[in-house]
């Protein structure tokens, strides 16, 4: 099957490689051509522009976007609308906000072009293990793309599915990431408690390895955590700064809009935000208040 991929970052490049290994004809374009060049040896046809990418695909064309959410996706779609033909398909496989997806689908289909949104999970491990794909769009379009989904997924009948109309794929992926925040936070806090109990001198890697088998809390995320603790048990050289892609925020906002209590995901997001504040105004004010009412000592910034 033929398709073009726009955006060859880590995930986009690995998806292209998995598709090439599966026998698909893949044309790739990246604004930085150096990203695409290493894939040519594996069979990728490197395009020099979006126009070149479209010209190298047979109609009806499939163009898969793997771009950062927001303006990069909008700009790519606007350019593609001037180059694609009726019946072609644009697939957004990035972490787009589902409300933006709804607007984009309406715009694209106004031009007679089809639109499919795919929530993609798998990270850097997707090349070997396959990607988890939640697909939104019309059933006929999803069926046309079935060979691609079956190649990208862990198995032809596992790890992917048509979950609903336009926007549903990105919505499900959004909530997936919100859950991920909660899981990560629970593991991090649990191991922090274990690490703080110096009386027992616990081997945290050993504990993680034990939990990997038979435990209710076993998971792939625990497997990755065990690998981290094995390689760097003291976490030396790792700053306590945790980024977020935006999807956890969107999930929390959606929960509020739906009147659904989601305290764990909300606290997971807040913990990430807190990790970035090296000089918290709120914490400094708390210290000052405690000093005023109780005479408690204020720790100065240059103190250990």
Tab-separated table of N, CA and C in Angstrom, residues 36-170:
chain	number	residue	atom	x	y	z
A	36	UNK	N	15.150	12.675	7.187
A	36	UNK	CA	14.654	11.656	6.259
A	36	UNK	C	15.784	10.850	5.632
A	37	UNK	N	16.936	11.464	5.450
A	37	UNK	CA	18.036	10.832	4.713
A	37	UNK	C	18.410	9.439	5.217
A	38	UNK	N	18.532	9.208	6.545
A	38	UNK	CA	18.932	7.871	7.005
A	38	UNK	C	17.926	6.775	6.663
A	39	UNK	N	16.684	7.146	6.384
A	39	UNK	CA	15.650	6.149	6.107
A	39	UNK	C	15.661	5.688	4.651
A	40	UNK	N	16.356	6.421	3.807
A	40	UNK	CA	16.378	6.090	2.381
A	40	UNK	C	16.973	4.704	2.154
A	41	UNK	N	17.999	4.380	2.941
A	41	UNK	CA	18.641	3.064	2.796
A	41	UNK	C	17.681	1.922	3.118
A	42	UNK	N	16.631	2.224	3.903
A	42	UNK	CA	15.643	1.204	4.260
A	42	UNK	C	14.480	1.156	3.283
A	43	UNK	N	14.526	2.019	2.256
A	43	UNK	CA	13.494	1.987	1.227
A	43	UNK	C	12.597	3.201	1.156
A	44	UNK	N	12.772	4.155	2.087
A	44	UNK	CA	11.945	5.356	2.054
A	44	UNK	C	12.241	6.181	0.809
A	45	UNK	N	11.192	6.687	0.167
A	45	UNK	CA	11.346	7.631	-0.938
A	45	UNK	C	11.296	9.022	-0.320
A	46	UNK	N	12.396	9.754	-0.401
A	46	UNK	CA	12.474	11.058	0.248
A	46	UNK	C	11.924	12.152	-0.656
A	47	UNK	N	10.944	12.884	-0.155
A	47	UNK	CA	10.357	13.997	-0.899
A	47	UNK	C	11.025	15.300	-0.473
A	48	UNK	N	11.108	16.237	-1.387
A	48	UNK	CA	11.747	17.520	-1.105
A	48	UNK	C	10.751	18.585	-0.667
A	49	UNK	N	9.466	18.308	-0.809
A	49	UNK	CA	8.421	19.249	-0.433
A	49	UNK	C	7.095	18.492	-0.331
A	50	UNK	N	6.082	19.163	0.193
A	50	UNK	CA	4.764	18.529	0.237
A	50	UNK	C	4.245	18.272	-1.175
A	51	UNK	N	4.507	19.207	-2.067
A	51	UNK	CA	4.076	19.024	-3.461
A	51	UNK	C	4.763	17.817	-4.074
A	52	UNK	N	6.044	17.659	-3.793
A	52	UNK	CA	6.790	16.510	-4.309
A	52	UNK	C	6.237	15.219	-3.716
A	53	UNK	N	5.924	15.231	-2.418
A	53	UNK	CA	5.364	14.043	-1.768
A	53	UNK	C	4.057	13.628	-2.433
A	54	UNK	N	3.167	14.581	-2.662
A	54	UNK	CA	1.879	14.278	-3.279
A	54	UNK	C	2.074	13.728	-4.685
A	55	UNK	N	3.024	14.279	-5.419
A	55	UNK	CA	3.241	13.857	-6.810
A	55	UNK	C	3.772	12.436	-6.919
A	56	UNK	N	4.373	11.931	-5.843
A	56	UNK	CA	4.969	10.594	-5.866
A	56	UNK	C	3.990	9.498	-5.426
A	57	UNK	N	2.764	9.890	-5.094
A	57	UNK	CA	1.762	8.919	-4.654
A	57	UNK	C	0.684	8.742	-5.710
A	58	UNK	N	0.224	7.509	-5.862
A	58	UNK	CA	-0.876	7.241	-6.787
A	58	UNK	C	-2.200	7.595	-6.127
A	59	UNK	N	-3.140	8.057	-6.939
A	59	UNK	CA	-4.470	8.408	-6.442
A	59	UNK	C	-5.312	7.132	-6.254
A	60	UNK	N	-6.166	7.047	-5.231
A	60	UNK	CA	-6.359	8.031	-4.158
A	60	UNK	C	-5.199	8.001	-3.160
A	61	UNK	N	-4.728	9.160	-2.812
A	61	UNK	CA	-3.529	9.282	-1.979
A	61	UNK	C	-3.869	9.222	-0.494
A	62	UNK	N	-2.876	8.774	0.269
A	62	UNK	CA	-2.979	8.759	1.734
A	62	UNK	C	-1.779	9.536	2.270
A	63	UNK	N	-2.054	10.603	3.019
A	63	UNK	CA	-0.982	11.392	3.617
A	63	UNK	C	-1.168	11.371	5.135
A	64	UNK	N	-0.179	10.839	5.830
A	64	UNK	CA	-0.234	10.653	7.272
A	64	UNK	C	0.629	11.721	7.932
A	65	UNK	N	0.039	12.532	8.803
A	65	UNK	CA	0.764	13.592	9.503
A	65	UNK	C	1.243	13.098	10.865
A	66	UNK	N	2.537	13.265	11.142
A	66	UNK	CA	3.098	12.992	12.465
A	66	UNK	C	3.819	14.258	12.918
A	67	UNK	N	3.023	15.275	13.258
A	67	UNK	CA	3.534	16.605	13.571
A	67	UNK	C	3.133	17.018	14.982
A	68	UNK	N	3.871	17.962	15.584
A	68	UNK	CA	3.464	18.489	16.893
A	68	UNK	C	2.075	19.110	16.804
A	69	UNK	N	1.315	18.991	17.882
A	69	UNK	CA	-0.055	19.502	17.862
A	69	UNK	C	-0.073	21.019	17.686
A	70	UNK	N	-1.189	21.494	17.165
A	70	UNK	CA	-1.357	22.927	17.012
A	70	UNK	C	-1.071	23.428	15.613
A	71	UNK	N	-0.385	24.551	15.541
A	71	UNK	CA	-0.174	25.240	14.266
A	71	UNK	C	0.531	24.389	13.203
A	72	UNK	N	1.548	23.568	13.544
A	72	UNK	CA	2.185	22.756	12.496
A	72	UNK	C	1.183	21.868	11.750
A	73	UNK	N	0.207	21.311	12.475
A	73	UNK	CA	-0.806	20.472	11.832
A	73	UNK	C	-1.700	21.319	10.936
A	74	UNK	N	-2.137	22.471	11.444
A	74	UNK	CA	-2.998	23.355	10.652
A	74	UNK	C	-2.319	23.803	9.366
A	75	UNK	N	-1.055	24.186	9.477
A	75	UNK	CA	-0.333	24.674	8.292
A	75	UNK	C	-0.148	23.571	7.254
A	76	UNK	N	0.164	22.362	7.727
A	76	UNK	CA	0.333	21.244	6.793
A	76	UNK	C	-0.978	20.927	6.084
A	77	UNK	N	-2.083	20.943	6.824
A	77	UNK	CA	-3.381	20.640	6.221
A	77	UNK	C	-3.754	21.698	5.187
A	78	UNK	N	-3.556	22.961	5.524
A	78	UNK	CA	-3.893	24.039	4.585
A	78	UNK	C	-3.099	23.904	3.288
A	79	UNK	N	-1.832	23.538	3.398
A	79	UNK	CA	-1.012	23.360	2.197
A	79	UNK	C	-1.464	22.137	1.405
A	80	UNK	N	-1.776	21.058	2.110
A	80	UNK	CA	-2.185	19.833	1.426
A	80	UNK	C	-3.520	20.000	0.705
A	81	UNK	N	-4.401	20.816	1.248
A	81	UNK	CA	-5.704	21.030	0.611
A	81	UNK	C	-5.554	21.642	-0.778
A	82	UNK	N	-4.450	22.337	-1.002
A	82	UNK	CA	-4.205	22.929	-2.313
A	82	UNK	C	-3.536	21.960	-3.284
A	83	UNK	N	-3.136	20.799	-2.789
A	83	UNK	CA	-2.366	19.880	-3.626
A	83	UNK	C	-3.058	18.518	-3.804
A	84	UNK	N	-3.904	18.129	-2.862
A	84	UNK	CA	-4.584	16.834	-2.947
A	84	UNK	C	-5.844	16.933	-3.795
A	85	UNK	N	-6.405	15.786	-4.128
A	85	UNK	CA	-7.610	15.721	-4.958
A	85	UNK	C	-8.749	15.080	-4.174
A	86	UNK	N	-9.959	15.233	-4.694
A	86	UNK	CA	-11.126	14.626	-4.068
A	86	UNK	C	-10.918	13.117	-3.927
A	87	UNK	N	-11.275	12.593	-2.779
A	87	UNK	CA	-11.112	11.162	-2.538
A	87	UNK	C	-9.830	10.793	-1.825
A	88	UNK	N	-8.861	11.724	-1.759
A	88	UNK	CA	-7.639	11.462	-1.005
A	88	UNK	C	-7.944	11.492	0.492
A	89	UNK	N	-7.014	10.965	1.291
A	89	UNK	CA	-7.213	10.904	2.741
A	89	UNK	C	-6.058	11.583	3.461
A	90	UNK	N	-6.388	12.438	4.422
A	90	UNK	CA	-5.402	12.980	5.354
A	90	UNK	C	-5.611	12.279	6.696
A	91	UNK	N	-4.535	11.751	7.248
A	91	UNK	CA	-4.568	11.090	8.556
A	91	UNK	C	-3.728	11.909	9.526
A	92	UNK	N	-4.297	12.277	10.662
A	92	UNK	CA	-3.532	12.947	11.704
A	92	UNK	C	-3.231	11.931	12.794
A	93	UNK	N	-1.982	11.485	12.835
A	93	UNK	CA	-1.578	10.482	13.818
A	93	UNK	C	-0.864	11.066	15.017
A	94	UNK	N	-0.848	12.416	15.138
A	94	UNK	CA	-0.179	13.054	16.265
A	94	UNK	C	-1.098	13.241	17.459
A	95	UNK	N	-0.574	13.926	18.471
A	95	UNK	CA	-1.337	14.137	19.701
A	95	UNK	C	-2.156	15.422	19.625
A	96	UNK	N	-3.064	15.512	18.694
A	96	UNK	CA	-3.891	16.701	18.522
A	96	UNK	C	-5.049	16.711	19.517
A	97	UNK	N	-5.482	17.914	19.880
A	97	UNK	CA	-6.637	18.089	20.745
A	97	UNK	C	-7.884	17.735	19.951
A	98	UNK	N	-8.734	16.894	20.513
A	98	UNK	CA	-9.850	16.347	19.738
A	98	UNK	C	-10.808	17.420	19.234
A	99	UNK	N	-10.945	18.539	19.961
A	99	UNK	CA	-11.828	19.611	19.495
A	99	UNK	C	-11.271	20.272	18.242
A	100	UNK	N	-9.940	20.367	18.165
A	100	UNK	CA	-9.317	20.870	16.940
A	100	UNK	C	-9.530	19.875	15.801
A	101	UNK	N	-9.483	18.594	16.140
A	101	UNK	CA	-9.693	17.545	15.134
A	101	UNK	C	-11.079	17.660	14.502
A	102	UNK	N	-12.085	17.941	15.309
A	102	UNK	CA	-13.440	18.084	14.789
A	102	UNK	C	-13.521	19.214	13.754
A	103	UNK	N	-12.883	20.325	14.047
A	103	UNK	CA	-12.888	21.451	13.104
A	103	UNK	C	-12.103	21.105	11.840
A	104	UNK	N	-10.981	20.427	12.007
A	104	UNK	CA	-10.151	20.080	10.847
A	104	UNK	C	-10.878	19.093	9.935
A	105	UNK	N	-11.555	18.136	10.523
A	105	UNK	CA	-12.294	17.163	9.720
A	105	UNK	C	-13.359	17.859	8.878
A	106	UNK	N	-14.054	18.803	9.479
A	106	UNK	CA	-15.098	19.542	8.749
A	106	UNK	C	-14.498	20.342	7.605
A	107	UNK	N	-13.359	20.998	7.871
A	107	UNK	CA	-12.691	21.784	6.836
A	107	UNK	C	-12.227	20.892	5.694
A	108	UNK	N	-11.543	19.809	6.013
A	108	UNK	CA	-10.981	18.924	4.994
A	108	UNK	C	-12.080	18.315	4.131
A	109	UNK	N	-13.151	17.865	4.735
A	109	UNK	CA	-14.203	17.204	3.974
A	109	UNK	C	-14.998	18.197	3.123
A	110	UNK	N	-14.921	19.482	3.461
A	110	UNK	CA	-15.528	20.507	2.614
A	110	UNK	C	-14.870	20.523	1.235
A	111	UNK	N	-13.607	20.104	1.177
A	111	UNK	CA	-12.857	20.053	-0.074
A	111	UNK	C	-13.006	18.703	-0.775
A	112	UNK	N	-13.816	17.820	-0.220
A	112	UNK	CA	-13.993	16.510	-0.830
A	112	UNK	C	-12.880	15.540	-0.485
A	113	UNK	N	-12.074	15.899	0.501
A	113	UNK	CA	-10.976	15.055	0.954
A	113	UNK	C	-11.389	14.422	2.279
A	114	UNK	N	-10.978	13.197	2.513
A	114	UNK	CA	-11.380	12.472	3.710
A	114	UNK	C	-10.379	12.713	4.838
A	115	UNK	N	-10.856	12.550	6.063
A	115	UNK	CA	-10.016	12.823	7.235
A	115	UNK	C	-10.188	11.722	8.262
A	116	UNK	N	-9.083	11.256	8.812
A	116	UNK	CA	-9.088	10.222	9.843
A	116	UNK	C	-8.129	10.649	10.949
A	117	UNK	N	-8.568	10.544	12.199
A	117	UNK	CA	-7.684	10.865	13.324
A	117	UNK	C	-7.281	9.585	14.042
A	118	UNK	N	-6.002	9.495	14.384
A	118	UNK	CA	-5.468	8.281	15.000
A	118	UNK	C	-4.681	8.661	16.248
A	119	UNK	N	-5.168	8.222	17.401
A	119	UNK	CA	-4.390	8.369	18.622
A	119	UNK	C	-3.326	7.290	18.637
A	120	UNK	N	-2.068	7.700	18.692
A	120	UNK	CA	-0.953	6.758	18.544
A	120	UNK	C	-0.153	6.668	19.830
A	121	UNK	N	-0.003	5.463	20.350
A	121	UNK	CA	0.790	5.235	21.557
A	121	UNK	C	1.808	4.136	21.274
A	122	UNK	N	2.946	4.236	21.926
A	122	UNK	CA	3.985	3.222	21.728
A	122	UNK	C	5.374	3.778	21.884
A	123	UNK	N	5.479	5.113	21.716
A	123	UNK	CA	6.768	5.769	21.932
A	123	UNK	C	7.888	5.171	21.107
A	124	UNK	N	9.075	5.169	21.697
A	124	UNK	CA	10.263	4.703	20.983
A	124	UNK	C	10.267	3.179	20.805
A	125	UNK	N	9.358	2.484	21.497
A	125	UNK	CA	9.328	1.019	21.421
A	125	UNK	C	8.405	0.515	20.321
A	126	UNK	N	7.696	1.414	19.676
A	126	UNK	CA	6.718	1.011	18.683
A	126	UNK	C	7.300	0.304	17.476
A	127	UNK	N	8.521	0.644	17.100
A	127	UNK	CA	9.125	0.027	15.920
A	127	UNK	C	9.173	-1.490	16.066
A	128	UNK	N	9.589	-1.958	17.220
A	128	UNK	CA	9.713	-3.401	17.429
A	128	UNK	C	8.439	-4.032	17.986
A	129	UNK	N	7.750	-3.308	18.882
A	129	UNK	CA	6.605	-3.896	19.579
A	129	UNK	C	5.271	-3.601	18.918
A	130	UNK	N	5.242	-2.620	18.032
A	130	UNK	CA	3.992	-2.202	17.420
A	130	UNK	C	3.364	-1.051	18.182
A	131	UNK	N	2.445	-0.351	17.528
A	131	UNK	CA	1.797	0.823	18.097
A	131	UNK	C	0.350	0.523	18.456
A	132	UNK	N	-0.107	1.165	19.525
A	132	UNK	CA	-1.509	1.107	19.893
A	132	UNK	C	-2.214	2.264	19.187
A	133	UNK	N	-3.254	1.951	18.416
A	133	UNK	CA	-3.891	2.943	17.554
A	133	UNK	C	-5.394	2.998	17.824
A	134	UNK	N	-5.872	4.176	18.236
A	134	UNK	CA	-7.316	4.385	18.381
A	134	UNK	C	-7.752	5.296	17.238
A	135	UNK	N	-8.655	4.803	16.415
A	135	UNK	CA	-8.960	5.443	15.134
A	135	UNK	C	-10.339	6.079	15.148
A	136	UNK	N	-10.413	7.333	14.681
A	136	UNK	CA	-11.682	8.026	14.547
A	136	UNK	C	-11.925	8.426	13.103
A	137	UNK	N	-13.170	8.325	12.643
A	137	UNK	CA	-13.488	8.701	11.272
A	137	UNK	C	-14.591	7.828	10.710
A	138	UNK	N	-14.853	8.001	9.422
A	138	UNK	CA	-15.889	7.199	8.766
A	138	UNK	C	-15.414	5.766	8.573
A	139	UNK	N	-16.331	4.828	8.730
A	139	UNK	CA	-15.991	3.410	8.657
A	139	UNK	C	-15.369	3.036	7.314
A	140	UNK	N	-15.859	3.627	6.227
A	140	UNK	CA	-15.331	3.297	4.897
A	140	UNK	C	-13.874	3.720	4.779
A	141	UNK	N	-13.548	4.890	5.311
A	141	UNK	CA	-12.166	5.371	5.254
A	141	UNK	C	-11.257	4.505	6.115
A	142	UNK	N	-11.740	4.129	7.292
A	142	UNK	CA	-10.944	3.290	8.187
A	142	UNK	C	-10.657	1.946	7.533
A	143	UNK	N	-11.640	1.406	6.848
A	143	UNK	CA	-11.452	0.120	6.183
A	143	UNK	C	-10.399	0.227	5.081
A	144	UNK	N	-10.383	1.335	4.369
A	144	UNK	CA	-9.361	1.551	3.328
A	144	UNK	C	-7.960	1.548	3.928
A	145	UNK	N	-7.862	2.022	5.155
A	145	UNK	CA	-6.560	2.140	5.810
A	145	UNK	C	-6.182	0.901	6.620
A	146	UNK	N	-7.049	-0.089	6.628
A	146	UNK	CA	-6.838	-1.283	7.447
A	146	UNK	C	-5.434	-1.890	7.280
A	147	UNK	N	-4.920	-2.084	6.049
A	147	UNK	CA	-3.589	-2.694	5.918
A	147	UNK	C	-2.492	-1.908	6.638
A	148	UNK	N	-2.650	-0.586	6.683
A	148	UNK	CA	-1.662	0.242	7.380
A	148	UNK	C	-1.763	0.024	8.883
A	149	UNK	N	-2.978	0.056	9.401
A	149	UNK	CA	-3.170	-0.149	10.836
A	149	UNK	C	-2.686	-1.528	11.262
A	150	UNK	N	-2.972	-2.529	10.454
A	150	UNK	CA	-2.569	-3.893	10.801
A	150	UNK	C	-1.051	-4.048	10.822
A	151	UNK	N	-0.357	-3.279	9.979
A	151	UNK	CA	1.103	-3.330	9.961
A	151	UNK	C	1.700	-2.593	11.157
A	152	UNK	N	1.124	-1.449	11.509
A	152	UNK	CA	1.660	-0.643	12.602
A	152	UNK	C	1.359	-1.240	13.974
A	153	UNK	N	0.235	-1.946	14.111
A	153	UNK	CA	-0.190	-2.472	15.402
A	153	UNK	C	0.667	-3.665	15.822
A	154	UNK	N	0.610	-4.055	17.098
A	154	UNK	CA	1.364	-5.222	17.569
A	154	UNK	C	0.995	-6.501	16.826
A	155	UNK	N	-0.264	-6.614	16.397
A	155	UNK	CA	-0.729	-7.743	15.591
A	155	UNK	C	-1.892	-7.253	14.741
A	156	UNK	N	-2.202	-7.984	13.686
A	156	UNK	CA	-3.257	-7.548	12.770
A	156	UNK	C	-4.596	-7.366	13.473
A	157	UNK	N	-4.838	-8.161	14.526
A	157	UNK	CA	-6.123	-8.108	15.219
A	157	UNK	C	-6.000	-7.643	16.664
A	158	UNK	N	-4.879	-7.021	17.009
A	158	UNK	CA	-4.665	-6.564	18.382
A	158	UNK	C	-4.042	-5.167	18.388
A	159	UNK	N	-4.464	-4.363	19.360
A	159	UNK	CA	-3.793	-3.075	19.576
A	159	UNK	C	-4.292	-1.940	18.719
A	160	UNK	N	-5.339	-2.163	17.926
A	160	UNK	CA	-5.888	-1.065	17.147
A	160	UNK	C	-7.387	-1.290	16.962
A	161	UNK	N	-8.093	-0.196	16.705
A	161	UNK	CA	-9.513	-0.335	16.457
A	161	UNK	C	-10.161	0.980	16.080
A	162	UNK	N	-11.279	0.865	15.371
A	162	UNK	CA	-12.094	2.034	15.012
A	162	UNK	C	-12.999	2.328	16.195
A	163	UNK	N	-12.726	3.423	16.923
A	163	UNK	CA	-13.427	3.672	18.183
A	163	UNK	C	-14.617	4.613	18.039
A	164	UNK	N	-14.772	5.273	16.877
A	164	UNK	CA	-15.901	6.184	16.725
A	164	UNK	C	-15.708	7.161	15.587
A	165	UNK	N	-16.552	8.200	15.510
A	165	UNK	CA	-16.483	9.176	14.425
A	165	UNK	C	-15.292	10.109	14.582
A	166	UNK	N	-15.225	11.108	13.703
A	166	UNK	CA	-14.123	12.076	13.761
A	166	UNK	C	-13.931	12.613	15.177
A	167	UNK	N	-12.701	12.654	15.612
A	167	UNK	CA	-12.381	13.167	16.937
A	167	UNK	C	-12.287	12.096	17.999
A	168	UNK	N	-12.957	10.968	17.795
A	168	UNK	CA	-12.977	9.923	18.820
A	168	UNK	C	-11.591	9.320	19.043
A	169	UNK	N	-10.830	9.154	17.970
A	169	UNK	CA	-9.494	8.579	18.101
A	169	UNK	C	-8.599	9.417	18.985
A	170	UNK	N	-8.592	10.722	18.751
A	170	UNK	CA	-7.773	11.624	19.559
A	170	UNK	C	-8.337	11.789	20.966
